[in-house]
Tab-separated table of C-alpha atoms in Angstrom:
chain	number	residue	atom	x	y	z
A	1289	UNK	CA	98.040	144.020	83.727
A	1290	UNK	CA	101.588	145.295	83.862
A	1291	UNK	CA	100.767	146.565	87.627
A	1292	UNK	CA	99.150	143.230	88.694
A	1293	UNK	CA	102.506	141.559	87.568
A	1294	UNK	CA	104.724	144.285	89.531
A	1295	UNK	CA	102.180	143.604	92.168
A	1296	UNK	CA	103.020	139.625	92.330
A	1297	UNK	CA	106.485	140.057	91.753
A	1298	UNK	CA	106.860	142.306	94.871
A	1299	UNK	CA	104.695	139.760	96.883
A	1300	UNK	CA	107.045	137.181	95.286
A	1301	UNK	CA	110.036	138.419	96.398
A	1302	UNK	CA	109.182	139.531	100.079
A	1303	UNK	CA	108.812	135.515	100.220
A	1304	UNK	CA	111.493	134.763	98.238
A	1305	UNK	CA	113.290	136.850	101.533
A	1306	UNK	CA	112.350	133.684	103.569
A	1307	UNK	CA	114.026	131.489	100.998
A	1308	UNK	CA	117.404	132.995	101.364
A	1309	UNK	CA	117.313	132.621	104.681
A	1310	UNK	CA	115.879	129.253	105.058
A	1311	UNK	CA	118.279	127.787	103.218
A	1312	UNK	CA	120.912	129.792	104.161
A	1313	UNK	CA	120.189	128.767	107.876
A	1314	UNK	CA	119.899	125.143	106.402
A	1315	UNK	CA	123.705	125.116	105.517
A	1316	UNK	CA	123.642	126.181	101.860
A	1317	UNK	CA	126.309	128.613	100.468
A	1318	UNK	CA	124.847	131.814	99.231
A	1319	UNK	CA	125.977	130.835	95.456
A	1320	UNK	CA	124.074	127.703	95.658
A	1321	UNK	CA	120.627	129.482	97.781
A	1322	UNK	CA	121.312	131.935	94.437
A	1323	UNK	CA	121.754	129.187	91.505
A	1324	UNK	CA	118.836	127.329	93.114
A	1325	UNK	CA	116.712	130.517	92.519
A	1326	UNK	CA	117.984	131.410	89.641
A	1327	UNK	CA	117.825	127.781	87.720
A	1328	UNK	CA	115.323	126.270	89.391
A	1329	UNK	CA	112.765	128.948	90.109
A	1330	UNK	CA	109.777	127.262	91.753
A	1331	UNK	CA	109.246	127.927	95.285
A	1332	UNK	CA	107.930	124.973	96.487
A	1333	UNK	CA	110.520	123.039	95.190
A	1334	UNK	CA	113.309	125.179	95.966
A	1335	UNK	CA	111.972	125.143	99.578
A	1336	UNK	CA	111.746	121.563	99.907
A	1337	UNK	CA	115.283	120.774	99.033
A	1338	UNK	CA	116.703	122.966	101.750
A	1339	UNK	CA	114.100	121.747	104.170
A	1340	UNK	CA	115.380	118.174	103.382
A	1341	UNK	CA	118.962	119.219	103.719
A	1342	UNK	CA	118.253	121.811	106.651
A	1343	UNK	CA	116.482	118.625	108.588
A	1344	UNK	CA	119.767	116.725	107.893
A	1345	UNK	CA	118.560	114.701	104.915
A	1346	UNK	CA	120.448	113.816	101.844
A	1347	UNK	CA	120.325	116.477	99.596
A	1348	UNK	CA	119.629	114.119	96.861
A	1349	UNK	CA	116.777	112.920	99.133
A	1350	UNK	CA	116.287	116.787	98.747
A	1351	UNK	CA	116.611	116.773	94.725
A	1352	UNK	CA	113.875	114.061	94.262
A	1353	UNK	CA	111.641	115.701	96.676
A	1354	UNK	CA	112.111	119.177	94.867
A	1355	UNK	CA	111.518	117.222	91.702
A	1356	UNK	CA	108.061	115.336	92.684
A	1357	UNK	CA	106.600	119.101	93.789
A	1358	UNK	CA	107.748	120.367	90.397
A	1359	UNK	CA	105.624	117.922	88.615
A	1360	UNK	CA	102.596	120.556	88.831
A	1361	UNK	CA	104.326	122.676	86.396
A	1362	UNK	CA	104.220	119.979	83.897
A	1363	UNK	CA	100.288	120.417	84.021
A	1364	UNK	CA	100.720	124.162	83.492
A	1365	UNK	CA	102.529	123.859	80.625
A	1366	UNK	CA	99.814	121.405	79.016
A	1367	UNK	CA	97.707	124.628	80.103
A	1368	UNK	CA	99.730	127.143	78.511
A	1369	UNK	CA	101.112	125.545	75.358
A	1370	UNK	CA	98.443	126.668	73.091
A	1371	UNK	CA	99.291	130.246	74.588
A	1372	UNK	CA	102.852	130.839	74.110
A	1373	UNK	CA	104.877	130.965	71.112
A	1374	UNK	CA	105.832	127.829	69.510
A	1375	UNK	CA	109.457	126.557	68.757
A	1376	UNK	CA	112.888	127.732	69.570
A	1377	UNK	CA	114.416	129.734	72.281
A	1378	UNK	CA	111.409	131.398	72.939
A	1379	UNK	CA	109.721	128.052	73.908
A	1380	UNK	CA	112.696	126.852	76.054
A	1381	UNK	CA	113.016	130.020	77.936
A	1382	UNK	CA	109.431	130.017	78.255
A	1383	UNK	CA	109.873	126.867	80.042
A	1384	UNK	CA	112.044	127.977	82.631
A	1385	UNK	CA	108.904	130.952	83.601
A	1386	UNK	CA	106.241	128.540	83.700
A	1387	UNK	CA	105.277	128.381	87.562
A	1388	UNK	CA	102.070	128.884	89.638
A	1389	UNK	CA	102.064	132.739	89.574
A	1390	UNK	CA	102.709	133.185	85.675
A	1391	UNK	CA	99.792	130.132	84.825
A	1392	UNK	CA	97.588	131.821	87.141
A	1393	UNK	CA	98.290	135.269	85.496
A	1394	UNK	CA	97.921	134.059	81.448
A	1395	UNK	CA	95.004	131.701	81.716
A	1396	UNK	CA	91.623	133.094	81.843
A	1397	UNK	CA	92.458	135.974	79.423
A	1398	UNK	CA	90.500	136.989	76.613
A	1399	UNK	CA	92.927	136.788	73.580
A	1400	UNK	CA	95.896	134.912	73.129
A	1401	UNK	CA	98.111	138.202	72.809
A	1402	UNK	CA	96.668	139.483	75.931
A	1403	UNK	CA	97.571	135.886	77.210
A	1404	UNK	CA	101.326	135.803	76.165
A	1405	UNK	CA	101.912	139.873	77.778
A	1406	UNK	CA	100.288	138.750	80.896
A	1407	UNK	CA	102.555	135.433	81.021
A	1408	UNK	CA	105.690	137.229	80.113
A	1409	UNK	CA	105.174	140.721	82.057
A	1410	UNK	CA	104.636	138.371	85.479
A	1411	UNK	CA	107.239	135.932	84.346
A	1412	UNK	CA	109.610	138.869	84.621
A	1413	UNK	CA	108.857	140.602	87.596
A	1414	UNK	CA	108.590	137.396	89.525
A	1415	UNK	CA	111.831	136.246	88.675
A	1416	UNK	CA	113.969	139.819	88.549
A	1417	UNK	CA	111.972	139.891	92.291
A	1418	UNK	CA	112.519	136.084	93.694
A	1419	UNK	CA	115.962	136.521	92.954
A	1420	UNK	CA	116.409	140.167	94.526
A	1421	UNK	CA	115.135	139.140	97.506
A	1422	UNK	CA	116.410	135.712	97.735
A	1423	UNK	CA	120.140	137.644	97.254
A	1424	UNK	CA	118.832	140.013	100.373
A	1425	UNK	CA	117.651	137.244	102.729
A	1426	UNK	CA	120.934	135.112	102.256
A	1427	UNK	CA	123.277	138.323	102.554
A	1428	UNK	CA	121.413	139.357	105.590
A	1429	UNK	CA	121.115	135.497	107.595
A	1430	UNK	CA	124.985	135.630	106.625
A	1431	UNK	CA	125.163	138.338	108.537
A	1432	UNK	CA	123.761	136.727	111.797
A	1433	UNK	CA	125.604	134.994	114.667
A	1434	UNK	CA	123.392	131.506	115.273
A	1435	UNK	CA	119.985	131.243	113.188
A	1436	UNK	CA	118.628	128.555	115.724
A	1437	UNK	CA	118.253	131.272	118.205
A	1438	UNK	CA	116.470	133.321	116.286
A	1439	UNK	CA	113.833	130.230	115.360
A	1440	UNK	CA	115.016	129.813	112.345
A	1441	UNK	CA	114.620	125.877	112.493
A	1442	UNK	CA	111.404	126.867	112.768
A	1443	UNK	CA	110.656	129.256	109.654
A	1444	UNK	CA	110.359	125.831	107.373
A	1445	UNK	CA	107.755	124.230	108.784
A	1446	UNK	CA	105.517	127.402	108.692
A	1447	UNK	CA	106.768	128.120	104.801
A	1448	UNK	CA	105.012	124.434	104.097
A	1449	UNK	CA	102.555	125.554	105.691
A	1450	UNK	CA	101.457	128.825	104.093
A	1451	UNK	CA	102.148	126.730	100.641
A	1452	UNK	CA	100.128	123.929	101.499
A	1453	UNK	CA	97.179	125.824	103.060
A	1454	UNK	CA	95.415	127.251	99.609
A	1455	UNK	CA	95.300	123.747	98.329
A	1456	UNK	CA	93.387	122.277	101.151
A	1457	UNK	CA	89.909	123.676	99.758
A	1458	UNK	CA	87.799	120.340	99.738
A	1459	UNK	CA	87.546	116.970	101.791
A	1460	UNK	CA	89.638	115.380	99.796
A	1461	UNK	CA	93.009	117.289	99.829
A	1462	UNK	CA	92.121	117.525	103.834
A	1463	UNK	CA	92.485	114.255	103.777
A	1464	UNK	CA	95.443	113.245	101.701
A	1465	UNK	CA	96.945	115.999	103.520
A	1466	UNK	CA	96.383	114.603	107.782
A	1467	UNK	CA	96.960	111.035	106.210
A	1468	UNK	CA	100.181	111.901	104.602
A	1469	UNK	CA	101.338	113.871	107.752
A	1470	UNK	CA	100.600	110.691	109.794
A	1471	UNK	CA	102.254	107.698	106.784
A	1472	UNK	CA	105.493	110.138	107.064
A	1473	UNK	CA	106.165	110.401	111.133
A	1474	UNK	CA	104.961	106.522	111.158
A	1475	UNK	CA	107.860	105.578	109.087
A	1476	UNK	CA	110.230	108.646	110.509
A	1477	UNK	CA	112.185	106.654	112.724
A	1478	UNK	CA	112.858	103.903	110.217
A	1479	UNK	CA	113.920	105.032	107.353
A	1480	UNK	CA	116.967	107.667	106.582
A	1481	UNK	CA	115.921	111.203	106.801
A	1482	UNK	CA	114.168	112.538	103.693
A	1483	UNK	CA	112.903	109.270	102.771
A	1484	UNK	CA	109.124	109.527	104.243
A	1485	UNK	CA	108.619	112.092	102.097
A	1486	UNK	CA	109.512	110.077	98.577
A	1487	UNK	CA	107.208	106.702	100.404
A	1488	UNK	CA	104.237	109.506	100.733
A	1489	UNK	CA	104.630	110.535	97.053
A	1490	UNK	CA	104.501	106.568	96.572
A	1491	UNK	CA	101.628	106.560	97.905
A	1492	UNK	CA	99.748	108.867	97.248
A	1493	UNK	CA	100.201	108.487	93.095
A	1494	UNK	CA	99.355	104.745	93.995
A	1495	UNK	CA	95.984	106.469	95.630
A	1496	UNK	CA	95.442	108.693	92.757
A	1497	UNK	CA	95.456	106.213	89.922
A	1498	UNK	CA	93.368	103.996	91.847
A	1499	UNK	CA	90.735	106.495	92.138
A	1500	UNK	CA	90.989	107.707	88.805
A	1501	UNK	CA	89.607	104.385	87.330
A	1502	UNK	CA	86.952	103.977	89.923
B	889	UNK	CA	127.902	117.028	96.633
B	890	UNK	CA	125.593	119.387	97.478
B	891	UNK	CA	126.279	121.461	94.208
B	892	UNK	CA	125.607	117.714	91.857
B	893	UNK	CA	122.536	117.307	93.940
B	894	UNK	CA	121.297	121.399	93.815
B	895	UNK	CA	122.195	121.391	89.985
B	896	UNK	CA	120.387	117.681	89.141
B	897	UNK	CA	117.563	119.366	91.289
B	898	UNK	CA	117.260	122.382	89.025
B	899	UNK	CA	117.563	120.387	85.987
B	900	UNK	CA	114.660	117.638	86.792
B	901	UNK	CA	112.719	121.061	87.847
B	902	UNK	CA	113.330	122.740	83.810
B	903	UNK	CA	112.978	119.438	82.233
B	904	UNK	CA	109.265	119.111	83.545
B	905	UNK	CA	108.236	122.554	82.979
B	906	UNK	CA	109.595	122.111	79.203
B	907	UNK	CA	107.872	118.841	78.993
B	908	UNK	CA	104.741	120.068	79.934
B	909	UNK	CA	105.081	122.458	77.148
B	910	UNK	CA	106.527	120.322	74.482
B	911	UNK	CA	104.746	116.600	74.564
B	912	UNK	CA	101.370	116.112	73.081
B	913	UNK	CA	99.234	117.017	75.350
B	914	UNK	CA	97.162	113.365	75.290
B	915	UNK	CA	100.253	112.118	77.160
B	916	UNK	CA	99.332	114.776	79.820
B	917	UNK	CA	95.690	114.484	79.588
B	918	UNK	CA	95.738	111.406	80.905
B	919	UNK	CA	93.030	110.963	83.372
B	920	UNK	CA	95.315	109.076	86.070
B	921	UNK	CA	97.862	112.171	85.551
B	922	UNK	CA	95.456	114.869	85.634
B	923	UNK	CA	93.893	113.160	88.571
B	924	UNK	CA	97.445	112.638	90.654
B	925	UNK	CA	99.792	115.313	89.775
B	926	UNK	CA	97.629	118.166	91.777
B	927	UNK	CA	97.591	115.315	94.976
B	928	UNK	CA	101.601	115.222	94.775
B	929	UNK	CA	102.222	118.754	96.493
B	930	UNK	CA	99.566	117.950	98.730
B	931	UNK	CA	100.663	115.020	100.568
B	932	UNK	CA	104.664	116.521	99.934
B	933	UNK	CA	103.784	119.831	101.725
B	934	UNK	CA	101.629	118.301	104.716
B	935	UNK	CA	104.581	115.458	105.302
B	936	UNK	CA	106.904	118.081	105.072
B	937	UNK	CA	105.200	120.177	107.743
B	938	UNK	CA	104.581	117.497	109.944
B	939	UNK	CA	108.224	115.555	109.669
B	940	UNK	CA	110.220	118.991	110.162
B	941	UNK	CA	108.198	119.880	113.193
B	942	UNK	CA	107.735	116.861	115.371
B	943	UNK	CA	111.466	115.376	114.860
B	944	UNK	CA	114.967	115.615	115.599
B	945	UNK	CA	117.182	113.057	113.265
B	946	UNK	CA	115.132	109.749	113.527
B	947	UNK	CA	113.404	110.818	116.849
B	948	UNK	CA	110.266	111.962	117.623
B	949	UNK	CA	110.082	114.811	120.022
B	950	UNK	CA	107.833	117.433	120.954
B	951	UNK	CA	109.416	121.022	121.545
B	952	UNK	CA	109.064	124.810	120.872
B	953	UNK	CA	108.815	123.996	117.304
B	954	UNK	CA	105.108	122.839	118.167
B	955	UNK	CA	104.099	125.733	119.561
B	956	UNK	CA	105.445	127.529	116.545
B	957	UNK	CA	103.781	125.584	114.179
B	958	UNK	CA	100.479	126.430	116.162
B	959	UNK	CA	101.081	130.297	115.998
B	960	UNK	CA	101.614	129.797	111.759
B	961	UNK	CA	98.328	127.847	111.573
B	962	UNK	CA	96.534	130.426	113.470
B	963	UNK	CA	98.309	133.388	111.288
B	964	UNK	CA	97.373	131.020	107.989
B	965	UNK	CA	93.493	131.051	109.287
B	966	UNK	CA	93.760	134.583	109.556
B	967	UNK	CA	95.046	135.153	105.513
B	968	UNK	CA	98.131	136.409	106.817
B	969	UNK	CA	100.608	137.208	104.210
B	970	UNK	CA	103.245	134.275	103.585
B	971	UNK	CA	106.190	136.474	105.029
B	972	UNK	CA	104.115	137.084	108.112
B	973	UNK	CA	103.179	133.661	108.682
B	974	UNK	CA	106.949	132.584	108.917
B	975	UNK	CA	107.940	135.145	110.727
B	976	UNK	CA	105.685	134.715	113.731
B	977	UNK	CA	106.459	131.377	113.616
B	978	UNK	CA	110.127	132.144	113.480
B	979	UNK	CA	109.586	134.484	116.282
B	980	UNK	CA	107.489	131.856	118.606
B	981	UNK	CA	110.114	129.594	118.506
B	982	UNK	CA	113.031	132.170	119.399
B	983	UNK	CA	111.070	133.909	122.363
B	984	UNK	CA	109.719	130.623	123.525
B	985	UNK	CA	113.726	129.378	123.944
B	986	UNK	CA	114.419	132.676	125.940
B	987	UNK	CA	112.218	131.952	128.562
């Protein structure tokens, strides 16, 4: 169990390499590319509010889209709070590790101990690793003349990607996915950069409580 | 600016894991929330994809970025591993701008 979580944290932070130098390329310091990984520790997220700013949004246009991704981890906590210990500090920094890898990780187990070691062993590792190598890929974009020649502009894009493509297992998603893709260049030119993304997570909650009831 | 929107950012992103772990779960159980929350990233991540590839401010355009895109689908169809995927597309985009 121990070297499964070693093994996601080193996966982990090879990608967390692409953070630091997304959002370093995107115009962040490399004190905020850190705090971001540090405090807000979900990729998705953390990707999506340098995206927004990198793409000359607002970065609170940024913040709320970083926000609406992070939503899933409220799910994994309903998940996981039967798991992990109840009450005080350990609860609230419990909080801070629950994120795809750790939920995928403690679920599924066969006893509740084995549960809480699995969520705390990849918990660790992830996060001593995503911030490692976010440190790494900010220090060494730093170092570089002009990250647009390199095709940096065009690392974000293929980040969504490779996020987005495990989730696209059934019709549905497929669809939610080519119709949000065509709602947010529709309304591109209208709106002020960053915005298409918050009318798509309109939307698309609009869509999902609708179909809920039916 | 940027440090009141980053640090806002990271709080909203703490403040929903903890309340996932702390409110009774019927809140959560919710069919409608169950039922939207896992279509959020979804439709987030493909309108991200899509808006940071085929514009330029509040312009559509169509440049190398395309073709980069293309070369990162084709790497995700082949289970490439995440660093790989952005790399090559990374890579498309600077060779394509040489020639």
């Amino acid at each position: 169990m121990i070297r499964d979580a070693l093994g996601i944290g080193i996966a982990t932070g090879a990608y967390a390499l692409s953070f630091g130098a997304i959002s370093t390329a995107a115009g962040l310091s490399l004190l905020q590319t850190c705090a971001l990984s540090v405090l807000m520790f979900t990729g998705a997220s953390q990707f999506a509010l340098v995206g927004v700013v990198g793409a000359s949004g607002s970065v609170w246009a940024g913040a709320a889209t970083a926000a609406l991704l992070g939503s899933r981890n409220a799910l994994y906590g309903v998940r996981l709070s039967s798991l992990l210990e109840r009450g005080g500090w350990r609860r609230a920094a419990a909080a801070h590790f629950v994120i795809d890898e750790t939920t995928a990780m403690a679920i599924a187990r066969d006893s509740v101990a084995e549960s809480r070691l699995a969520f705390w062993a990849t918990g660790l590792a992830v996060f001593t690793l995503w911030n490692l190598g976010t440190l790494i890929g900010a220090l060494a974009t730093h170092a570089l003349p002009d990250p647009k020649v390199l095709g940096f502009d065009a690392a974000p894009p293929a980040a969504f990607l490779a996020l987005l493509a495990p989730r696209l297992r059934a019709r549905e998603p497929m669809a939610i996915a080519l119709g949000a893709g065509v709602v947010a260049l529709v309304c591109l030119p209208f709106v002020p950069a960053g915005v298409p993304l918050l009318i798509v997570a309109v939307l698309v909650a609009i869509f999902g409580v609708l179909r809920s009831r039916g | 600016m940027m440090w009141a929107g980053v640090l806002v950012a990271c709080a909203s992103c703490y403040a929903l894991k903890l309340a996932g772990l702390s409110l009774p779960a019927s809140v959560l159980q919710d069919p409608r929330v169950q039922r939207t929350v896992p279509l959020v990233p979804v439709a987030l991540l493909a309108a991200l994809v899509v808006t940071q590839t085929f514009s330029t401010g509040h312009h559509l355009v169509l440049d190398v970025r395309a073709a980069a895109l293309a070369v990162a689908i084709v790497a995700v169809l082949l289970r490439a591993p995440f660093l790989v995927v952005v790399a090559s597309a990374a890579a498309t985009a600077a060779l394509l701008r040489l020639l």
